[in-house]
Amino acid sequence: MIGSIVTQKQNIFQRVREIPFREVFREFRGGEIRHGKAVCPFHSERTPSFHLYQNGFYCFGCSEAGDAVHFVGKLLNLQPLRAAQLIAERFGLPVQSGPLSRDDLALLARQQAERLREKRLREAFDTWCRTAGARARLMTEAIKTIMDGKGVEVDGDLLPIVHLLPVFEYWANTLLMGTDEEKVALYRDPAVRGWFPCRT
């Protein structure tokens, strides 16, 4: 959970917009996000056209667009200030009228450091998924090339590699196009990490 302290001197809208939009979407709407897209909550559709970005959204189906405040306001029929306050409450951003104490400043610094750490971990994980997925795809192409050249005569040392073709295909598809949960499951699999170690 993201948390910090918002004083009256600070702009609550600015602070709320620091929360990644995906987190706001998950908190207020829920539902599956695949490849940065989800089903739009503002119109009826079968194919997801609601694109989620770091600081907001755009729906290619109904052209609705905006930031987290606009999203929550439209979703719950709230004025912008009330929407911002509700987001602040949900993410532990209490509004405080007085100046920040030393403890508050220390807490704020810890929370900012934690957000930065989480962001770096997410970036490292995404990089590993892309890299491992691309390598798994290269392995599938290499195995197919071997099979095309050898045909049914694949034997000896090459046979165990050929039997891995469906495994590499599954890994490549999951790491490049799967859900976050599927990617995390592969990341935790020692067999996958054995082939594609994480160097971060």
Tab-separated table of C-alpha atoms in Angstrom, residues 109-181:
chain	number	residue	atom	x	y	z
A	109	ALA	CA	11.007	9.524	3.616
A	110	ARG	CA	10.626	5.796	4.376
A	111	GLN	CA	7.460	5.581	2.307
A	112	GLN	CA	9.049	7.374	-0.639
A	113	ALA	CA	12.049	5.037	-0.444
A	114	GLU	CA	9.709	2.038	-0.371
A	115	ARG	CA	7.807	3.300	-3.434
A	116	LEU	CA	11.107	3.764	-5.262
A	117	ARG	CA	12.233	0.254	-4.260
A	118	GLU	CA	8.939	-1.247	-5.464
A	119	LYS	CA	9.214	0.641	-8.744
A	120	ARG	CA	12.765	-0.612	-9.323
A	121	LEU	CA	11.767	-4.191	-8.468
A	122	ARG	CA	8.861	-3.996	-10.915
A	123	GLU	CA	11.111	-2.592	-13.640
A	124	ALA	CA	13.696	-5.345	-13.009
A	125	PHE	CA	10.990	-8.037	-13.102
A	126	ASP	CA	9.520	-6.657	-16.342
A	127	THR	CA	13.006	-6.569	-17.894
A	128	TRP	CA	13.641	-10.184	-16.843
A	129	CYS	CA	10.297	-11.295	-18.322
A	130	ARG	CA	11.038	-9.601	-21.653
A	131	THR	CA	14.607	-10.923	-21.799
A	132	ALA	CA	13.768	-14.479	-20.684
A	133	GLY	CA	10.743	-14.570	-22.995
A	134	ALA	CA	12.840	-13.466	-25.960
A	135	ARG	CA	15.501	-16.075	-25.145
A	136	ALA	CA	12.877	-18.804	-24.787
A	137	ARG	CA	11.491	-17.794	-28.185
A	138	LEU	CA	15.006	-17.999	-29.679
A	139	MET	CA	15.361	-21.487	-28.197
A	140	THR	CA	12.120	-22.591	-29.856
A	141	GLU	CA	13.331	-21.253	-33.205
A	142	ALA	CA	16.699	-22.995	-32.784
A	143	ILE	CA	15.020	-26.310	-31.949
A	144	LYS	CA	12.693	-25.977	-34.947
A	145	THR	CA	15.707	-25.284	-37.177
A	146	ILE	CA	17.399	-28.435	-35.866
A	147	MET	CA	14.245	-30.459	-36.486
A	148	ASP	CA	13.863	-29.057	-39.996
A	149	GLY	CA	17.445	-30.044	-40.780
A	150	LYS	CA	17.410	-33.492	-39.174
A	151	GLY	CA	13.801	-34.501	-39.703
A	152	VAL	CA	12.900	-37.778	-38.009
A	153	GLU	CA	16.580	-38.633	-37.581
A	154	VAL	CA	17.053	-36.441	-34.502
A	155	ASP	CA	18.814	-38.603	-31.941
A	156	GLY	CA	21.689	-38.745	-29.512
A	157	ASP	CA	22.586	-35.553	-27.660
A	158	LEU	CA	19.995	-33.498	-29.552
A	159	LEU	CA	16.968	-35.568	-28.538
A	160	PRO	CA	16.599	-34.129	-24.993
A	161	ILE	CA	16.684	-30.586	-26.426
A	162	VAL	CA	14.058	-31.388	-29.047
A	163	HIS	CA	11.743	-32.706	-26.331
A	164	LEU	CA	11.955	-29.262	-24.678
A	165	LEU	CA	10.292	-27.505	-27.633
A	166	PRO	CA	6.785	-27.322	-26.068
A	167	VAL	CA	8.296	-26.194	-22.755
A	168	PHE	CA	10.189	-23.313	-24.362
A	169	GLU	CA	7.130	-22.353	-26.412
A	170	TYR	CA	5.007	-22.215	-23.237
A	171	TRP	CA	7.638	-20.195	-21.374
A	172	ALA	CA	8.017	-17.715	-24.252
A	173	ASN	CA	4.268	-17.178	-24.652
A	174	THR	CA	3.697	-16.802	-20.916
A	175	LEU	CA	6.617	-14.461	-20.263
A	176	LEU	CA	5.784	-12.244	-23.224
A	177	MET	CA	1.970	-12.328	-23.159
A	178	GLY	CA	0.808	-13.908	-19.884
A	179	THR	CA	-0.786	-12.369	-16.830
A	180	ASP	CA	1.314	-11.042	-13.958
A	181	GLU	CA	0.356	-14.095	-11.890
